[in-house]
Coordinates of C-alpha atoms and ligand atoms in Angstrom, one line a residue:
M248 CA 20.5 9.2 -4.9
S249 CA 21.1 7.6 -1.5
D250 CA 23.7 5.0 -0.7
I251 CA 21.2 2.3 -1.6
K252 CA 21.6 0.8 -5.1
R253 CA 19.7 -2.5 -5.2
V254 CA 16.1 -2.6 -4.1
G255 CA 14.0 -5.7 -3.3
V256 CA 10.2 -5.7 -3.3
L257 CA 8.2 -8.5 -1.7
G258 CA 4.8 -8.7 -3.2
S259 CA 3.5 -7.3 -6.6
G260 CA -0.1 -6.4 -5.8
L261 CA -1.4 -2.8 -6.0
M262 CA 1.2 -1.4 -3.6
G263 CA 4.2 -3.7 -4.4
S264 CA 3.9 -3.1 -8.1
G265 CA 3.6 0.7 -7.5
I266 CA 6.6 0.7 -5.2
A267 CA 8.6 -1.3 -7.8
Q268 CA 7.6 1.1 -10.5
V269 CA 8.8 4.2 -8.6
A270 CA 12.0 2.5 -7.5
A271 CA 12.9 1.4 -11.0
T272 CA 12.1 4.8 -12.6
A273 CA 14.1 6.5 -9.8
G274 CA 17.2 4.6 -11.0
Y275 CA 17.4 1.6 -8.7
D276 CA 17.9 -2.0 -9.8
T277 CA 14.7 -3.4 -8.6
L278 CA 14.0 -7.1 -8.0
V279 CA 10.4 -8.1 -7.2
R280 CA 9.4 -11.3 -5.6
D281 CA 5.9 -12.9 -5.8
V282 CA 4.5 -16.4 -5.8
S283 CA 3.9 -16.8 -9.5
Q284 CA 4.9 -15.5 -12.9
Q285 CA 1.2 -15.0 -13.7
I286 CA 0.8 -12.5 -10.9
W287 CA 3.9 -10.7 -12.1
D288 CA 2.7 -10.6 -15.7
K289 CA -0.5 -8.8 -14.5
A290 CA 1.6 -6.4 -12.3
R291 CA 4.0 -5.6 -15.0
G292 CA 1.1 -4.9 -17.4
G293 CA -0.2 -2.4 -14.9
I294 CA 3.3 -0.8 -14.5
E295 CA 3.6 -0.5 -18.3
K296 CA 0.2 1.1 -18.6
S297 CA 1.0 3.6 -15.8
L298 CA 4.3 4.5 -17.4
A299 CA 2.7 4.9 -20.8
K300 CA 0.3 7.5 -19.2
F301 CA 3.3 9.5 -17.9
V302 CA 5.0 9.4 -21.3
E303 CA 1.8 10.3 -23.1
K304 CA 1.4 13.4 -20.9
G305 CA 5.0 14.4 -21.3
K306 CA 5.8 13.8 -17.6
L307 CA 8.4 11.1 -18.4
P308 CA 10.7 10.8 -21.4
A309 CA 10.2 7.5 -23.3
A310 CA 13.9 6.7 -22.9
D311 CA 13.5 7.0 -19.0
R312 CA 10.5 4.7 -19.2
D313 CA 12.5 2.1 -21.2
A314 CA 15.5 2.4 -18.8
G315 CA 13.2 2.0 -15.8
L316 CA 11.6 -1.1 -17.3
K317 CA 15.0 -2.6 -17.9
R318 CA 15.9 -2.1 -14.3
L319 CA 12.9 -4.1 -13.2
R320 CA 13.3 -7.9 -12.7
F321 CA 11.2 -10.6 -11.2
T322 CA 11.7 -13.8 -9.2
T323 CA 9.7 -16.4 -7.4
T324 CA 12.6 -17.2 -5.1
T325 CA 12.8 -15.1 -1.9
A326 CA 16.5 -15.9 -1.5
D327 CA 17.3 -14.0 -4.7
L328 CA 16.8 -10.8 -2.8
K329 CA 19.8 -11.5 -0.7
G330 CA 22.0 -8.9 -2.6
C331 CA 19.6 -6.0 -2.0
D332 CA 20.5 -2.9 0.1
I333 CA 16.9 -2.4 1.1
V334 CA 13.9 -4.8 1.0
L335 CA 10.4 -3.3 0.9
E336 CA 7.6 -5.6 1.9
A337 CA 4.1 -5.2 0.5
V338 CA 2.4 -8.5 1.0
T339 CA -1.0 -9.2 2.5
E340 CA -1.6 -7.8 6.0
D341 CA -0.8 -11.0 7.7
L342 CA 1.9 -10.9 10.4
E343 CA 2.8 -14.6 10.2
L344 CA 3.2 -14.4 6.4
K345 CA 5.3 -11.3 6.7
N346 CA 7.5 -12.6 9.5
A347 CA 8.2 -15.9 7.6
L348 CA 9.6 -13.8 4.7
W349 CA 11.6 -11.5 7.1
K350 CA 13.1 -14.5 8.9
E351 CA 14.2 -16.1 5.7
L352 CA 15.8 -12.9 4.4
D353 CA 17.4 -12.0 7.8
G354 CA 19.7 -15.0 7.5
L355 CA 20.7 -14.2 3.9
C356 CA 21.0 -10.4 3.6
P357 CA 24.2 -8.6 4.6
P358 CA 24.0 -6.7 8.0
A359 CA 23.7 -3.3 6.3
T360 CA 20.5 -4.2 4.4
I361 CA 17.5 -2.3 5.6
F362 CA 14.1 -4.0 6.1
A363 CA 11.1 -1.8 5.4
S364 CA 7.5 -2.8 5.7
N365 CA 4.6 -1.1 3.8
T366 CA 2.1 -2.3 6.4
S367 CA -0.9 -0.1 6.8
S368 CA -1.8 -1.0 10.4
L369 CA 0.4 -3.8 11.8
T370 CA 3.0 -2.9 14.4
I371 CA 6.5 -2.5 13.0
A372 CA 7.9 -3.7 16.3
A373 CA 6.2 -7.1 15.9
M374 CA 8.1 -7.6 12.6
A375 CA 11.4 -6.1 13.8
A376 CA 11.4 -8.5 16.8
A377 CA 11.2 -11.5 14.4
T378 CA 14.6 -10.5 13.0
R379 CA 18.1 -10.0 14.4
R380 CA 18.2 -6.5 12.9
A381 CA 15.5 -4.8 14.9
D382 CA 17.7 -1.6 14.7
R383 CA 17.6 -1.7 10.9
F384 CA 13.9 -2.2 10.6
V385 CA 11.6 0.6 9.6
G386 CA 8.1 1.3 8.2
L387 CA 7.8 2.9 4.7
H388 CA 4.1 3.4 4.1
F389 CA 3.1 4.4 0.6
F390 CA -0.3 5.4 -0.7
N391 CA -2.4 4.1 -3.6
P392 CA -1.9 4.9 -6.5
V393 CA 1.8 4.8 -5.5
P394 CA 3.1 6.5 -8.7
L395 CA 0.8 9.5 -8.1
M396 CA 0.5 9.9 -4.4
P397 CA 3.5 12.0 -3.1
L398 CA 3.4 10.9 0.6
V399 CA 5.5 8.2 2.3
E400 CA 5.2 7.8 6.1
V401 CA 8.6 6.8 7.5
V402 CA 7.9 4.9 10.7
R403 CA 10.5 4.7 13.5
T404 CA 9.7 2.0 16.0
V405 CA 11.3 1.7 19.5
T406 CA 14.2 -0.3 18.1
T407 CA 14.9 1.6 14.9
S408 CA 18.3 3.3 14.9
A409 CA 18.6 7.0 14.0
D410 CA 20.9 6.0 11.2
T411 CA 18.3 3.6 9.7
F412 CA 15.5 6.1 10.0
Q413 CA 17.6 8.8 8.2
R414 CA 18.7 6.4 5.4
A415 CA 15.1 5.3 4.9
F416 CA 13.9 8.9 4.9
A417 CA 16.6 9.8 2.3
F418 CA 15.6 6.8 0.3
A419 CA 11.9 7.9 0.2
K420 CA 13.0 11.4 -1.0
S421 CA 15.2 9.8 -3.7
L422 CA 12.1 8.2 -5.1
G423 CA 10.6 11.7 -5.6
K424 CA 8.3 11.3 -2.6
E425 CA 7.5 13.6 0.3
P426 CA 8.3 11.7 3.5
V427 CA 6.9 12.5 6.9
A428 CA 8.0 10.9 10.2
A429 CA 5.4 8.9 12.1
K430 CA 5.4 6.9 15.3
D431 CA 4.8 3.1 15.3
N432 CA 1.2 3.5 16.3
S433 CA -1.3 1.3 14.4
G434 CA -2.4 3.2 11.3
F435 CA 0.4 5.8 11.7
I436 CA -0.9 9.3 10.8
V437 CA -3.0 8.8 7.7
N438 CA -4.9 5.6 8.5
L439 CA -5.5 6.7 12.1
L440 CA -7.6 9.5 10.6
L441 CA -8.7 8.0 7.3
V442 CA -10.0 4.6 8.4
P443 CA -12.7 5.9 10.9
Y444 CA -13.9 8.3 8.1
L445 CA -14.2 5.4 5.6
L446 CA -15.9 3.2 8.2
D447 CA -18.3 6.0 9.1
A448 CA -19.2 6.4 5.4
I449 CA -20.3 2.7 5.4
R450 CA -22.2 3.3 8.6
A451 CA -24.0 6.2 6.9
V452 CA -25.0 3.8 4.1
E453 CA -26.2 1.3 6.7
R454 CA -28.3 4.0 8.3
G455 CA -29.7 5.2 5.0
V456 CA -28.4 8.7 5.7
G457 CA -28.0 9.2 1.9
S458 CA -27.6 7.0 -1.2
V459 CA -24.1 5.7 -2.1
P460 CA -23.6 8.3 -4.9
D461 CA -25.0 11.1 -2.8
I462 CA -22.6 10.3 0.1
D463 CA -19.7 10.4 -2.4
K464 CA -20.9 13.5 -4.1
A465 CA -21.5 15.3 -0.7
M466 CA -17.9 14.7 0.4
Q467 CA -16.4 15.4 -3.0
L468 CA -18.2 18.7 -3.5
G469 CA -18.6 19.7 0.1
C470 CA -15.1 19.1 1.2
G471 CA -13.1 19.2 -2.1
Y472 CA -12.0 15.6 -1.8
P473 CA -10.8 14.0 -5.1
M474 CA -13.0 10.9 -4.5
G475 CA -16.0 10.3 -2.3
P476 CA -15.4 7.8 0.6
L477 CA -17.3 4.9 -1.0
T478 CA -15.4 5.3 -4.3
L479 CA -12.2 5.4 -2.3
L480 CA -13.2 2.2 -0.5
D481 CA -13.6 0.5 -3.8
F482 CA -10.3 1.9 -4.9
V483 CA -8.3 0.8 -1.8
G484 CA -10.1 -2.5 -1.6
L485 CA -12.9 -3.5 0.8
D486 CA -10.9 -6.6 1.9
T487 CA -7.8 -4.5 2.6
T488 CA -9.9 -2.0 4.6
Y489 CA -11.6 -4.8 6.5
K490 CA -8.3 -6.3 7.5
I491 CA -6.9 -2.8 8.5
A492 CA -10.0 -2.1 10.6
E493 CA -9.8 -5.4 12.4
I494 CA -6.1 -4.8 13.2
M495 CA -6.8 -1.3 14.4
F496 CA -9.8 -2.3 16.4
T497 CA -7.8 -5.1 18.1
E498 CA -5.1 -2.5 18.9
Y499 CA -7.2 0.4 20.2
R500 CA -10.5 -1.4 21.3
E501 CA -12.3 1.8 20.1
Q502 CA -15.7 1.5 18.4
R503 CA -14.6 3.9 15.6
Y504 CA -12.3 1.3 14.2
A505 CA -14.8 -1.6 14.4
P506 CA -15.6 -2.9 10.9
P507 CA -19.3 -2.3 10.2
P508 CA -21.4 -5.4 9.4
L509 CA -22.1 -4.3 5.8
L510 CA -18.3 -4.2 5.1
K511 CA -17.9 -7.7 6.5
R512 CA -20.8 -9.0 4.3
M513 CA -19.5 -7.4 1.2
V514 CA -16.1 -8.9 1.7
L515 CA -17.6 -12.3 2.4
A516 CA -19.5 -11.9 -0.9
G517 CA -16.2 -11.2 -2.7
M518 CA -17.3 -7.6 -3.4
N519 CA -13.9 -6.1 -2.8
G520 CA -14.1 -3.1 -5.1
R521 CA -12.3 -2.4 -8.3
K522 CA -10.0 -5.4 -8.0
T523 CA -12.9 -7.8 -8.2
G524 CA -15.0 -5.7 -10.5
K525 CA -17.6 -4.9 -7.9
G526 CA -18.0 -3.1 -4.6
F527 CA -20.2 -0.2 -3.9
Y528 CA -20.1 0.3 -7.7
D529 CA -20.1 -2.2 -10.6
Y530 CA -17.0 -1.6 -12.8
A531 CA -18.2 -3.9 -15.6
V532 CA -19.9 -0.8 -17.1
D533 CA -18.5 2.6 -18.0
P534 CA -19.3 4.8 -16.1
P535 CA -19.5 2.4 -13.1
R536 CA -23.1 1.9 -11.8
V537 CA -24.1 1.8 -8.2
V538 CA -24.7 -1.7 -6.9
D539 CA -28.1 -2.6 -5.3
L540 CA -27.1 -3.8 -1.9
G541 CA -30.7 -4.6 -0.9
L542 CA -30.7 -2.0 1.9
Ligands
3HC739 N1 -0.3 6.0 -13.2 C1 -0.1 7.1 -14.0 N2 -1.0 8.0 -14.2 C2 -2.3 7.8 -13.6 C3 -2.5 6.7 -12.8 C4 -1.5 5.7 -12.6 N3 -1.6 4.6 -11.9 N4 -3.8 6.7 -12.4 C5 -4.3 7.9 -12.9 N5 -3.4 8.5 -13.6 C6 -3.5 9.8 -14.2 C7 -4.6 10.0 -15.2 O1 -4.3 9.6 -16.5 C8 -4.9 11.5 -15.1 O2 -4.1 12.2 -15.9 P1 -4.5 13.7 -16.4 O3 -5.1 14.5 -15.3 O4 -3.2 14.3 -17.0 O5 -5.5 13.4 -17.5 C9 -4.7 11.8 -13.7 O6 -3.8 10.8 -13.2 C10 -5.9 11.9 -12.9 O7 -6.6 10.6 -13.1 P2 -8.2 10.5 -13.3 O8 -8.6 11.6 -14.2 O9 -8.4 9.1 -13.8 O10 -8.9 10.6 -11.9 P3 -8.7 11.7 -10.8 O11 -8.5 13.1 -11.2 O12 -9.8 11.3 -9.8 O13 -7.3 11.3 -10.1 C11 -6.5 10.0 -8.3 C12 -7.0 10.0 -9.7 C13 -5.1 10.7 -8.3 C14 -6.3 8.6 -7.8 C15 -7.4 10.9 -7.4 O14 -8.7 10.5 -7.5 C16 -7.0 10.8 -5.9 O15 -6.1 11.4 -5.4 N6 -7.9 10.0 -5.2 C17 -7.6 9.7 -3.8 C18 -6.6 8.6 -3.6 C19 -6.3 8.4 -2.2 O16 -6.9 9.0 -1.2 N7 -5.4 7.5 -1.9 C20 -5.0 7.1 -0.6 C21 -5.7 5.8 -0.3 S1 -5.3 5.3 1.3 C22 -3.9 4.3 1.1 O17 -3.4 4.1 0.1 C23 -3.3 3.8 2.4 C24 -3.5 2.3 2.5 O18 -2.8 1.9 3.7 C25 -4.9 1.9 2.6

């Protein structure tokens, strides 16, 4: 275990709840902050389900699950995170929102506390600069589903100290993850390569190159990917992908990051994928059925 003992997590959506789950089961006292008890109840339900799967498969002793759940607490008050040794932020990809939280905590946390953002595409430097601890600010980018995906990108921006980077790297390892070092470039390593691929899959649908299930099947069986790109989009969330694409397009001004019109329309219609029950597939039925997009 690293020198970190108490972990704070901002946000309990897909990513935040996954991060909280792995931190608590790795032995850290973990305090999650979100805006309502109702959101947390849903997140905690998801964590319990995930842990139950690990126990069922013999991958986690039931006693470790129980101990992990005991280490997991919740608050709606951001200031309660003031005693944490590291704060991981996983709220919506909105710089203003993130920086408001960072500014509040910057005045409350001790100097040694590390601030780490799970942003997928925003610049770490833009958050670090909003605090008086730009040297203790780092990116820790996890992958969905967090309890299963081994990778964490540890992002060192221009102001991050070598000590902070090493502590964050060791912390990621202590969670049982495989960290890689990445530069503070929008999208880091994975999204720099993954996002154009996902957007191209939507462009392939727009052009009628193949049907939604055939595009998925082609990439699954032709390349050995665990999920086809449109299933993966539903899994990651179309709204999340749209936001990431907009941020990356603004950063690079390259066509390959431009969100395709179909993605925008689906997000406008609330078809955000699994989280809203419908995206390229309809999840109200089992197995999920392809949605008629009128193309
Ligand atoms: N917790 C615990 N166990 C889980 C779980 C969870 N949340 N979700 C699934 N599992 C278990 C299942 O029970 C199953 O166990 P078994 O093999 O022992 O029966 C196993 O994991 C596999 O699950 P499934 O059979 O349901 O489905 P798959 O074989 O397709 O595996 C997957 C699921 C691991 C999600 C796999 O499909 C996969 O790797 N997909 C790609 C995911 C990916 O690319 N993620 C990155 C997205 S990009 C991102 O996150 C970055 C962001 O910035 C956008």
